[in-house]
Amino acid sequence: MEHTLLEPAISNPALTPGIRVLLEPEVANAAELCQRVQINTGSRRIAADRDDDARYAGGIFVPADNWARPTAQELALLAANGTAGTDPPSRTIRLFPIPQYLYRLAWDVGIDAILSQPPPGPQAADPLLAAFCAEAARLMRIVYAPATSLTLQLRNPELASTTYDTDAGTAIGLHVDNFDRHAIDRRHQSRSRVVVNLGTEPRSLVFINLDVMQLVDACNLARSVEVFERYRWAYPLAQLFMATHPDYPVVRLQLHPGEGYLASTQNFIHDGYTVGMAAPDLTLHAVPQADPERG
């Protein structure tokens, strides 16, 4: 399914400097970022799939579905410089390709059968996927870093949120990851996440381009130990920001099949997004044991 950018472009004067996107040369020229990015006019609250969990009783936030091309000024704010030390890893989304042989291997081992299974789909321990996962893990060791977890996630098309809390029985919407649970002032030291698109169509990462310390400031919270500890689980901080800043734009970054991103998802608001897709969304997820020097 071919995806095209919407017209006309919209202007979001609220967009401020923060998280940036770095395209590896094998993916696209930096000047082509405009072909991968769309921006909307903010987030909206919707009811959770179930509201018997106190964390989601007030609803979840998803992007407004009014995407358009960013302006030249907005692109300048989102494009990483690429010069070492200019954009630290904790504030950079790195878009990279995986080798074509690995993408083909995913299908050679029977992913077409996996796609016929209902979500949430199998984990990487399934025998059918052993060969693929072993090769994917080898690639992570060589190219990036050893991974503590390597899983496959299958989601339906046309979802405004692909992140699902199985215990609560609901999608959780735009959120900040919490697997290291660092205090807010140490989130820039958290491990990153690798997500690779193994499906047959482009899929999207949606995010708000502010790190968690910028969220603290935007919500007029004190930079204090008490606040940093209170939001050690960062989901309430993300919800507070979107409730008080519903018009702050959300960015949509497109990943083609065989492409992935490396990002400090414990440091900014984000989610997966399959609206506009016709085929199921299949992704590989990995969490490095340790990142290169954080910043």
PDB file of C-alpha atoms in Angstrom:
ATOM      1  CA  MET A   1       0.000   0.000   0.000  1.00  0.00           C
ATOM      2  CA  GLU A   2       1.506   3.313  -1.050  1.00  0.00           C
ATOM      3  CA  HIS A   3       1.459   6.138   1.475  1.00  0.00           C
ATOM      4  CA  THR A   4       1.482   9.750   0.330  1.00  0.00           C
ATOM      5  CA  LEU A   5       1.910  12.951   2.256  1.00  0.00           C
ATOM      6  CA  LEU A   6      -1.149  15.039   2.940  1.00  0.00           C
ATOM      7  CA  GLU A   7      -1.712  18.529   1.608  1.00  0.00           C
ATOM      8  CA  PRO A   8      -1.501  21.308   2.467  1.00  0.00           C
ATOM      9  CA  ALA A   9       1.306  21.750   4.960  1.00  0.00           C
ATOM     10  CA  ILE A  10       0.315  23.081   8.368  1.00  0.00           C
ATOM     11  CA  SER A  11       2.271  25.326  10.678  1.00  0.00           C
ATOM     12  CA  ASN A  12       2.831  24.386  14.319  1.00  0.00           C
ATOM     13  CA  PRO A  13       4.405  27.367  16.050  1.00  0.00           C
ATOM     14  CA  ALA A  14       4.403  25.391  19.315  1.00  0.00           C
ATOM     15  CA  LEU A  15       7.056  22.949  18.054  1.00  0.00           C
ATOM     16  CA  THR A  16      10.278  23.574  19.973  1.00  0.00           C
ATOM     17  CA  PRO A  17      13.789  22.070  19.764  1.00  0.00           C
ATOM     18  CA  GLY A  18      14.152  18.653  21.371  1.00  0.00           C
ATOM     19  CA  ILE A  19      14.302  15.080  20.083  1.00  0.00           C
ATOM     20  CA  ARG A  20      15.771  14.848  16.569  1.00  0.00           C
ATOM     21  CA  VAL A  21      15.813  12.258  13.775  1.00  0.00           C
ATOM     22  CA  LEU A  22      18.993  10.910  12.164  1.00  0.00           C
ATOM     23  CA  LEU A  23      18.687   9.006   8.878  1.00  0.00           C
ATOM     24  CA  GLU A  24      21.481   6.559   8.127  1.00  0.00           C
ATOM     25  CA  PRO A  25      22.879   7.185   4.601  1.00  0.00           C
ATOM     26  CA  GLU A  26      21.706   3.715   3.516  1.00  0.00           C
ATOM     27  CA  VAL A  27      18.114   4.722   4.326  1.00  0.00           C
ATOM     28  CA  ALA A  28      17.899   8.163   2.761  1.00  0.00           C
ATOM     29  CA  ASN A  29      19.702  11.430   2.368  1.00  0.00           C
ATOM     30  CA  ALA A  30      19.088  13.827   5.251  1.00  0.00           C
ATOM     31  CA  ALA A  31      17.429  16.177   2.778  1.00  0.00           C
ATOM     32  CA  GLU A  32      14.780  13.492   2.214  1.00  0.00           C
ATOM     33  CA  LEU A  33      13.554  13.597   5.813  1.00  0.00           C
ATOM     34  CA  CYS A  34      10.545  15.562   4.596  1.00  0.00           C
ATOM     35  CA  GLN A  35       9.416  12.399   2.775  1.00  0.00           C
ATOM     36  CA  ARG A  36       9.399  10.450   6.057  1.00  0.00           C
ATOM     37  CA  VAL A  37       7.852  12.933   8.473  1.00  0.00           C
ATOM     38  CA  GLN A  38       4.391  14.339   9.050  1.00  0.00           C
ATOM     39  CA  ILE A  39       3.118  16.552  11.875  1.00  0.00           C
ATOM     40  CA  ASN A  40      -0.366  17.038  13.298  1.00  0.00           C
ATOM     41  CA  THR A  41      -2.065  19.516  15.618  1.00  0.00           C
ATOM     42  CA  GLY A  42      -1.769  17.566  18.863  1.00  0.00           C
ATOM     43  CA  SER A  43      -3.101  14.627  20.860  1.00  0.00           C
ATOM     44  CA  ARG A  44      -6.618  13.652  21.889  1.00  0.00           C
ATOM     45  CA  ARG A  45      -7.997  11.647  24.777  1.00  0.00           C
ATOM     46  CA  ILE A  46     -10.077   8.547  24.037  1.00  0.00           C
ATOM     47  CA  ALA A  47     -11.580   5.876  26.263  1.00  0.00           C
ATOM     48  CA  ALA A  48      -9.351   2.928  27.122  1.00  0.00           C
ATOM     49  CA  ASP A  49     -10.408  -0.534  25.952  1.00  0.00           C
ATOM     50  CA  ARG A  50     -11.125  -1.258  29.614  1.00  0.00           C
ATOM     51  CA  ASP A  51     -11.453   1.285  32.405  1.00  0.00           C
ATOM     52  CA  ASP A  52     -11.251  -0.979  35.467  1.00  0.00           C
ATOM     53  CA  ASP A  53      -7.536  -0.218  35.874  1.00  0.00           C
ATOM     54  CA  ALA A  54      -6.976   3.061  37.715  1.00  0.00           C
ATOM     55  CA  ARG A  55      -4.035   3.935  35.469  1.00  0.00           C
ATOM     56  CA  TYR A  56      -6.267   4.123  32.407  1.00  0.00           C
ATOM     57  CA  ALA A  57      -9.631   5.051  33.934  1.00  0.00           C
ATOM     58  CA  GLY A  58      -9.266   8.611  32.666  1.00  0.00           C
ATOM     59  CA  GLY A  59      -8.642   7.431  29.112  1.00  0.00           C
ATOM     60  CA  ILE A  60      -5.546   7.272  26.921  1.00  0.00           C
ATOM     61  CA  PHE A  61      -4.004   9.776  24.519  1.00  0.00           C
ATOM     62  CA  VAL A  62      -3.532   9.154  20.791  1.00  0.00           C
ATOM     63  CA  PRO A  63      -2.432  11.484  17.984  1.00  0.00           C
ATOM     64  CA  ALA A  64      -5.026  13.614  16.235  1.00  0.00           C
ATOM     65  CA  ASP A  65      -5.548  12.160  12.764  1.00  0.00           C
ATOM     66  CA  ASN A  66      -4.871  15.309  10.738  1.00  0.00           C
ATOM     67  CA  TRP A  67      -1.376  14.718   9.413  1.00  0.00           C
ATOM     68  CA  ALA A  68       0.346  17.088   7.026  1.00  0.00           C
ATOM     69  CA  ARG A  69       3.798  17.953   5.747  1.00  0.00           C
ATOM     70  CA  PRO A  70       6.024  19.914   8.142  1.00  0.00           C
ATOM     71  CA  THR A  71       7.250  23.350   7.237  1.00  0.00           C
ATOM     72  CA  ALA A  72      10.909  24.010   6.468  1.00  0.00           C
ATOM     73  CA  GLN A  73      11.300  25.513   9.943  1.00  0.00           C
ATOM     74  CA  GLU A  74       9.834  22.420  11.585  1.00  0.00           C
ATOM     75  CA  LEU A  75      12.070  20.123   9.555  1.00  0.00           C
ATOM     76  CA  ALA A  76      15.090  22.113  10.700  1.00  0.00           C
ATOM     77  CA  LEU A  77      14.051  21.485  14.318  1.00  0.00           C
ATOM     78  CA  LEU A  78      13.608  17.744  13.733  1.00  0.00           C
ATOM     79  CA  ALA A  79      16.668  16.916  11.615  1.00  0.00           C
ATOM     80  CA  ALA A  80      19.716  15.687  13.528  1.00  0.00           C
ATOM     81  CA  ASN A  81      23.002  17.341  12.650  1.00  0.00           C
ATOM     82  CA  GLY A  82      24.889  14.080  12.274  1.00  0.00           C
ATOM     83  CA  THR A  83      28.088  15.572  13.690  1.00  0.00           C
ATOM     84  CA  ALA A  84      29.465  13.561  16.606  1.00  0.00           C
ATOM     85  CA  GLY A  85      28.482  15.063  19.933  1.00  0.00           C
ATOM     86  CA  THR A  86      25.941  17.473  18.468  1.00  0.00           C
ATOM     87  CA  ASP A  87      22.849  15.350  19.132  1.00  0.00           C
ATOM     88  CA  PRO A  88      23.318  12.969  22.090  1.00  0.00           C
ATOM     89  CA  PRO A  89      21.900   9.414  21.811  1.00  0.00           C
ATOM     90  CA  SER A  90      19.268  10.140  24.457  1.00  0.00           C
ATOM     91  CA  ARG A  91      17.769  12.830  22.200  1.00  0.00           C
ATOM     92  CA  THR A  92      18.208  11.148  18.814  1.00  0.00           C
ATOM     93  CA  ILE A  93      16.025   8.706  16.873  1.00  0.00           C
ATOM     94  CA  ARG A  94      18.350   6.830  14.536  1.00  0.00           C
ATOM     95  CA  LEU A  95      16.698   5.265  11.470  1.00  0.00           C
ATOM     96  CA  PHE A  96      18.691   2.393   9.933  1.00  0.00           C
ATOM     97  CA  PRO A  97      18.267  -0.502   7.455  1.00  0.00           C
ATOM     98  CA  ILE A  98      18.727  -4.169   8.278  1.00  0.00           C
ATOM     99  CA  PRO A  99      20.477  -6.419   5.743  1.00  0.00           C
ATOM    100  CA  GLN A 100      18.115  -7.675   3.059  1.00  0.00           C
ATOM    101  CA  TYR A 101      19.104 -11.281   3.808  1.00  0.00           C
ATOM    102  CA  LEU A 102      17.755 -10.916   7.348  1.00  0.00           C
ATOM    103  CA  TYR A 103      14.469  -9.470   6.136  1.00  0.00           C
ATOM    104  CA  ARG A 104      14.163 -12.319   3.609  1.00  0.00           C
ATOM    105  CA  LEU A 105      15.053 -14.877   6.298  1.00  0.00           C
ATOM    106  CA  ALA A 106      12.141 -13.660   8.407  1.00  0.00           C
ATOM    107  CA  TRP A 107       9.805 -14.708   5.618  1.00  0.00           C
ATOM    108  CA  ASP A 108      11.727 -17.865   4.715  1.00  0.00           C
ATOM    109  CA  VAL A 109      11.151 -19.282   8.216  1.00  0.00           C
ATOM    110  CA  GLY A 110       7.394 -18.910   7.920  1.00  0.00           C
ATOM    111  CA  ILE A 111       6.346 -15.456   8.996  1.00  0.00           C
ATOM    112  CA  ASP A 112       3.472 -15.724   6.531  1.00  0.00           C
ATOM    113  CA  ALA A 113       2.007 -18.365   8.862  1.00  0.00           C
ATOM    114  CA  ILE A 114       2.635 -16.137  11.864  1.00  0.00           C
ATOM    115  CA  LEU A 115       0.738 -13.305  10.211  1.00  0.00           C
ATOM    116  CA  SER A 116      -2.348 -15.516  10.103  1.00  0.00           C
ATOM    117  CA  GLN A 117      -2.353 -15.831  13.904  1.00  0.00           C
ATOM    118  CA  PRO A 118      -4.401 -13.375  15.969  1.00  0.00           C
ATOM    119  CA  PRO A 119      -2.571 -10.600  17.867  1.00  0.00           C
ATOM    120  CA  PRO A 120      -0.652 -10.219  20.076  1.00  0.00           C
ATOM    121  CA  GLY A 121       1.260 -12.903  18.179  1.00  0.00           C
ATOM    122  CA  PRO A 122       4.151 -15.173  19.185  1.00  0.00           C
ATOM    123  CA  GLN A 123       7.239 -14.428  21.194  1.00  0.00           C
ATOM    124  CA  ALA A 124      10.739 -14.995  19.885  1.00  0.00           C
ATOM    125  CA  ALA A 125      11.034 -18.304  21.749  1.00  0.00           C
ATOM    126  CA  ASP A 126       8.643 -20.060  19.325  1.00  0.00           C
ATOM    127  CA  PRO A 127      10.477 -22.908  17.529  1.00  0.00           C
ATOM    128  CA  LEU A 128       9.381 -21.601  14.133  1.00  0.00           C
ATOM    129  CA  LEU A 129      11.362 -18.433  14.740  1.00  0.00           C
ATOM    130  CA  ALA A 130      14.490 -19.896  16.314  1.00  0.00           C
ATOM    131  CA  ALA A 131      16.695 -19.573  13.229  1.00  0.00           C
ATOM    132  CA  PHE A 132      15.577 -16.035  12.494  1.00  0.00           C
ATOM    133  CA  CYS A 133      15.960 -14.864  16.096  1.00  0.00           C
ATOM    134  CA  ALA A 134      19.427 -16.376  16.387  1.00  0.00           C
ATOM    135  CA  GLU A 135      20.524 -14.480  13.283  1.00  0.00           C
ATOM    136  CA  ALA A 136      18.840 -11.269  14.459  1.00  0.00           C
ATOM    137  CA  ALA A 137      20.564 -11.549  17.837  1.00  0.00           C
ATOM    138  CA  ARG A 138      23.912 -12.058  16.087  1.00  0.00           C
ATOM    139  CA  LEU A 139      23.318  -8.906  14.068  1.00  0.00           C
ATOM    140  CA  MET A 140      22.530  -6.932  17.231  1.00  0.00           C
ATOM    141  CA  ARG A 141      25.785  -8.095  18.825  1.00  0.00           C
ATOM    142  CA  ILE A 142      27.813  -7.114  15.780  1.00  0.00           C
ATOM    143  CA  VAL A 143      26.146  -3.893  14.745  1.00  0.00           C
ATOM    144  CA  TYR A 144      24.629  -2.483  17.928  1.00  0.00           C
ATOM    145  CA  ALA A 145      24.845  -4.141  21.347  1.00  0.00           C
ATOM    146  CA  PRO A 146      23.847  -7.420  23.015  1.00  0.00           C
ATOM    147  CA  ALA A 147      20.108  -7.531  23.668  1.00  0.00           C
ATOM    148  CA  THR A 148      18.505  -8.636  26.933  1.00  0.00           C
ATOM    149  CA  SER A 149      15.233  -9.310  25.124  1.00  0.00           C
ATOM    150  CA  LEU A 150      14.345 -10.111  21.551  1.00  0.00           C
ATOM    151  CA  THR A 151      10.650 -10.426  20.747  1.00  0.00           C
ATOM    152  CA  LEU A 152       8.267 -10.241  17.829  1.00  0.00           C
ATOM    153  CA  GLN A 153       5.087  -8.217  18.022  1.00  0.00           C
ATOM    154  CA  LEU A 154       2.098  -8.598  15.712  1.00  0.00           C
ATOM    155  CA  ARG A 155      -0.559  -5.889  15.602  1.00  0.00           C
ATOM    156  CA  ASN A 156      -3.599  -5.156  13.480  1.00  0.00           C
ATOM    157  CA  PRO A 157      -3.678  -2.377  10.889  1.00  0.00           C
ATOM    158  CA  GLU A 158      -5.629   0.818  11.555  1.00  0.00           C
ATOM    159  CA  LEU A 159      -4.521   1.153  15.197  1.00  0.00           C
ATOM    160  CA  ALA A 160      -3.874   4.587  16.697  1.00  0.00           C
ATOM    161  CA  SER A 161      -1.872   2.829  19.464  1.00  0.00           C
ATOM    162  CA  THR A 162       0.103  -0.404  19.092  1.00  0.00           C
ATOM    163  CA  THR A 163       1.346  -0.612  22.697  1.00  0.00           C
ATOM    164  CA  TYR A 164      -0.818  -3.008  24.694  1.00  0.00           C
ATOM    165  CA  ASP A 165      -0.964  -3.648  28.446  1.00  0.00           C
ATOM    166  CA  THR A 166      -1.938  -7.319  28.577  1.00  0.00           C
ATOM    167  CA  ASP A 167      -2.606  -7.240  32.327  1.00  0.00           C
ATOM    168  CA  ALA A 168      -5.029  -4.319  32.016  1.00  0.00           C
ATOM    169  CA  GLY A 169      -6.455  -5.491  28.693  1.00  0.00           C
ATOM    170  CA  THR A 170      -6.058  -2.180  26.888  1.00  0.00           C
ATOM    171  CA  ALA A 171      -3.892  -0.226  24.503  1.00  0.00           C
ATOM    172  CA  ILE A 172      -2.085   2.467  26.495  1.00  0.00           C
ATOM    173  CA  GLY A 173      -1.638   5.189  23.886  1.00  0.00           C
ATOM    174  CA  LEU A 174       1.189   7.707  23.782  1.00  0.00           C
ATOM    175  CA  HIS A 175       3.564   6.926  26.642  1.00  0.00           C
ATOM    176  CA  VAL A 176       7.150   6.843  27.933  1.00  0.00           C
ATOM    177  CA  ASP A 177       8.798   3.417  28.353  1.00  0.00           C
ATOM    178  CA  ASN A 178       9.720   2.407  31.904  1.00  0.00           C
ATOM    179  CA  PHE A 179      11.749  -0.811  31.821  1.00  0.00           C
ATOM    180  CA  ASP A 180      14.744   0.708  33.680  1.00  0.00           C
ATOM    181  CA  ARG A 181      12.610   2.922  35.957  1.00  0.00           C
ATOM    182  CA  HIS A 182      15.277   5.589  36.390  1.00  0.00           C
ATOM    183  CA  ALA A 183      14.270   8.798  38.131  1.00  0.00           C
ATOM    184  CA  ILE A 184      13.258  11.516  35.675  1.00  0.00           C
ATOM    185  CA  ASP A 185      16.535  13.439  35.936  1.00  0.00           C
ATOM    186  CA  ARG A 186      18.423  10.238  34.987  1.00  0.00           C
ATOM    187  CA  ARG A 187      16.240   9.129  32.076  1.00  0.00           C
ATOM    188  CA  HIS A 188      18.899  10.243  29.602  1.00  0.00           C
ATOM    189  CA  GLN A 189      21.044   7.395  30.991  1.00  0.00           C
ATOM    190  CA  SER A 190      18.424   4.723  30.240  1.00  0.00           C
ATOM    191  CA  ARG A 191      18.879   1.971  27.684  1.00  0.00           C
ATOM    192  CA  SER A 192      17.475   2.463  24.219  1.00  0.00           C
ATOM    193  CA  ARG A 193      15.047   0.274  22.290  1.00  0.00           C
ATOM    194  CA  VAL A 194      15.494  -1.159  18.808  1.00  0.00           C
ATOM    195  CA  VAL A 195      12.353  -1.705  16.703  1.00  0.00           C
ATOM    196  CA  VAL A 196      12.502  -3.157  13.173  1.00  0.00           C
ATOM    197  CA  ASN A 197       9.665  -3.245  10.645  1.00  0.00           C
ATOM    198  CA  LEU A 198       9.388  -6.833   9.364  1.00  0.00           C
ATOM    199  CA  GLY A 199       5.991  -6.312   7.756  1.00  0.00           C
ATOM    200  CA  THR A 200       5.056  -5.703   4.154  1.00  0.00           C
ATOM    201  CA  GLU A 201       4.031  -2.044   4.437  1.00  0.00           C
ATOM    202  CA  PRO A 202       5.436   1.173   5.885  1.00  0.00           C
ATOM    203  CA  ARG A 203       4.531   1.629   9.550  1.00  0.00           C
ATOM    204  CA  SER A 204       5.025   4.646  11.796  1.00  0.00           C
ATOM    205  CA  LEU A 205       6.621   5.737  15.028  1.00  0.00           C
ATOM    206  CA  VAL A 206       4.675   8.665  16.483  1.00  0.00           C
ATOM    207  CA  PHE A 207       6.313  10.842  19.112  1.00  0.00           C
ATOM    208  CA  ILE A 208       6.392  14.169  20.898  1.00  0.00           C
ATOM    209  CA  ASN A 209       9.804  15.740  20.362  1.00  0.00           C
ATOM    210  CA  LEU A 210      10.420  16.736  23.994  1.00  0.00           C
ATOM    211  CA  ASP A 211      12.480  14.786  26.500  1.00  0.00           C
ATOM    212  CA  VAL A 212      11.117  14.114  29.978  1.00  0.00           C
ATOM    213  CA  MET A 213      12.949  17.035  31.586  1.00  0.00           C
ATOM    214  CA  GLN A 214      11.317  19.335  29.046  1.00  0.00           C
ATOM    215  CA  LEU A 215       7.972  17.821  30.066  1.00  0.00           C
ATOM    216  CA  VAL A 216       8.720  18.645  33.701  1.00  0.00           C
ATOM    217  CA  ASP A 217       9.408  22.265  32.789  1.00  0.00           C
ATOM    218  CA  ALA A 218       6.386  22.537  30.486  1.00  0.00           C
ATOM    219  CA  CYS A 219       4.112  21.270  33.272  1.00  0.00           C
ATOM    220  CA  ASN A 220       5.547  23.867  35.689  1.00  0.00           C
ATOM    221  CA  LEU A 221       6.866  21.169  38.014  1.00  0.00           C
ATOM    222  CA  ALA A 222       9.825  21.847  40.260  1.00  0.00           C
ATOM    223  CA  ARG A 223      13.149  20.286  39.313  1.00  0.00           C
ATOM    224  CA  SER A 224      13.322  18.562  42.672  1.00  0.00           C
ATOM    225  CA  VAL A 225      14.197  15.114  43.971  1.00  0.00           C
ATOM    226  CA  GLU A 226      10.580  14.675  45.059  1.00  0.00           C
ATOM    227  CA  VAL A 227       9.270  15.319  41.525  1.00  0.00           C
ATOM    228  CA  PHE A 228      11.974  13.198  39.891  1.00  0.00           C
ATOM    229  CA  GLU A 229      11.086  10.268  42.162  1.00  0.00           C
ATOM    230  CA  ARG A 230       7.311  10.787  41.921  1.00  0.00           C
ATOM    231  CA  TYR A 231       7.476  10.248  38.169  1.00  0.00           C
ATOM    232  CA  ARG A 232       9.929   7.344  38.232  1.00  0.00           C
ATOM    233  CA  TRP A 233       7.060   5.561  36.454  1.00  0.00           C
ATOM    234  CA  ALA A 234       6.727   8.189  33.732  1.00  0.00           C
ATOM    235  CA  TYR A 235       3.270   7.386  32.336  1.00  0.00           C
ATOM    236  CA  PRO A 236       1.504   9.926  34.616  1.00  0.00           C
ATOM    237  CA  LEU A 237       3.967  12.642  33.547  1.00  0.00           C
ATOM    238  CA  ALA A 238       3.203  11.949  29.885  1.00  0.00           C
ATOM    239  CA  GLN A 239      -0.538  12.062  30.617  1.00  0.00           C
ATOM    240  CA  LEU A 240      -0.183  15.326  32.528  1.00  0.00           C
ATOM    241  CA  PHE A 241       1.670  16.963  29.657  1.00  0.00           C
ATOM    242  CA  MET A 242      -0.848  15.896  27.017  1.00  0.00           C
ATOM    243  CA  ALA A 243      -3.793  16.895  29.205  1.00  0.00           C
ATOM    244  CA  THR A 244      -2.365  20.379  29.722  1.00  0.00           C
ATOM    245  CA  HIS A 245      -0.845  20.769  26.232  1.00  0.00           C
ATOM    246  CA  PRO A 246      -3.309  19.028  23.885  1.00  0.00           C
ATOM    247  CA  ASP A 247      -2.280  21.236  20.952  1.00  0.00           C
ATOM    248  CA  TYR A 248       1.420  20.392  21.095  1.00  0.00           C
ATOM    249  CA  PRO A 249       2.103  18.612  17.775  1.00  0.00           C
ATOM    250  CA  VAL A 250       2.844  14.923  17.451  1.00  0.00           C
ATOM    251  CA  VAL A 251       5.436  13.842  14.867  1.00  0.00           C
ATOM    252  CA  ARG A 252       4.917  10.806  12.634  1.00  0.00           C
ATOM    253  CA  LEU A 253       8.055   9.057  11.330  1.00  0.00           C
ATOM    254  CA  GLN A 254       7.627   6.419   8.626  1.00  0.00           C
ATOM    255  CA  LEU A 255       9.651   3.180   8.624  1.00  0.00           C
ATOM    256  CA  HIS A 256       9.697   1.138   5.429  1.00  0.00           C
ATOM    257  CA  PRO A 257       9.849  -2.689   5.499  1.00  0.00           C
ATOM    258  CA  GLY A 258      13.352  -3.768   6.488  1.00  0.00           C
ATOM    259  CA  GLU A 259      14.077  -0.557   8.400  1.00  0.00           C
ATOM    260  CA  GLY A 260      14.378  -0.008  12.128  1.00  0.00           C
ATOM    261  CA  TYR A 261      15.003   2.685  14.671  1.00  0.00           C
ATOM    262  CA  LEU A 262      17.240   2.975  17.713  1.00  0.00           C
ATOM    263  CA  ALA A 263      15.850   5.448  20.240  1.00  0.00           C
ATOM    264  CA  SER A 264      15.880   6.297  23.927  1.00  0.00           C
ATOM    265  CA  THR A 265      12.177   5.528  24.339  1.00  0.00           C
ATOM    266  CA  GLN A 266      12.454   5.884  28.117  1.00  0.00           C
ATOM    267  CA  ASN A 267      13.182   9.579  27.587  1.00  0.00           C
ATOM    268  CA  PHE A 268      10.281  10.824  25.418  1.00  0.00           C
ATOM    269  CA  ILE A 269       6.595  10.257  24.627  1.00  0.00           C
ATOM    270  CA  HIS A 270       5.963   7.867  21.726  1.00  0.00           C
ATOM    271  CA  ASP A 271       3.910   4.963  20.355  1.00  0.00           C
ATOM    272  CA  GLY A 272       3.520   2.752  17.305  1.00  0.00           C
ATOM    273  CA  TYR A 273       0.870   3.708  14.750  1.00  0.00           C
ATOM    274  CA  THR A 274      -0.706   1.585  11.999  1.00  0.00           C
ATOM    275  CA  VAL A 275      -3.508   3.864  10.784  1.00  0.00           C
ATOM    276  CA  GLY A 276      -3.529   3.761   6.978  1.00  0.00           C
ATOM    277  CA  MET A 277      -2.098   0.232   6.781  1.00  0.00           C
ATOM    278  CA  ALA A 278      -3.992  -2.671   5.217  1.00  0.00           C
ATOM    279  CA  ALA A 279      -1.705  -5.568   6.206  1.00  0.00           C
ATOM    280  CA  PRO A 280      -0.809  -6.683   9.757  1.00  0.00           C
ATOM    281  CA  ASP A 281       2.086  -4.892  11.448  1.00  0.00           C
ATOM    282  CA  LEU A 282       5.004  -7.158  12.372  1.00  0.00           C
ATOM    283  CA  THR A 283       7.944  -5.750  14.323  1.00  0.00           C
ATOM    284  CA  LEU A 284      11.090  -7.048  15.982  1.00  0.00           C
ATOM    285  CA  HIS A 285      11.898  -5.485  19.368  1.00  0.00           C
ATOM    286  CA  ALA A 286      15.234  -5.574  21.188  1.00  0.00           C
ATOM    287  CA  VAL A 287      16.620  -3.855  24.288  1.00  0.00           C
ATOM    288  CA  PRO A 288      20.424  -3.585  24.463  1.00  0.00           C
ATOM    289  CA  GLN A 289      22.148  -4.709  27.655  1.00  0.00           C
ATOM    290  CA  ALA A 290      24.114  -1.477  27.591  1.00  0.00           C
ATOM    291  CA  ASP A 291      24.252   1.503  25.295  1.00  0.00           C
ATOM    292  CA  PRO A 292      27.259   3.474  24.196  1.00  0.00           C
ATOM    293  CA  GLU A 293      27.942   6.527  26.297  1.00  0.00           C
ATOM    294  CA  ARG A 294      24.653   8.275  26.992  1.00  0.00           C
ATOM    295  CA  GLY A 295      24.144  12.002  26.804  1.00  0.00           C
TER     296      GLY A 295
END
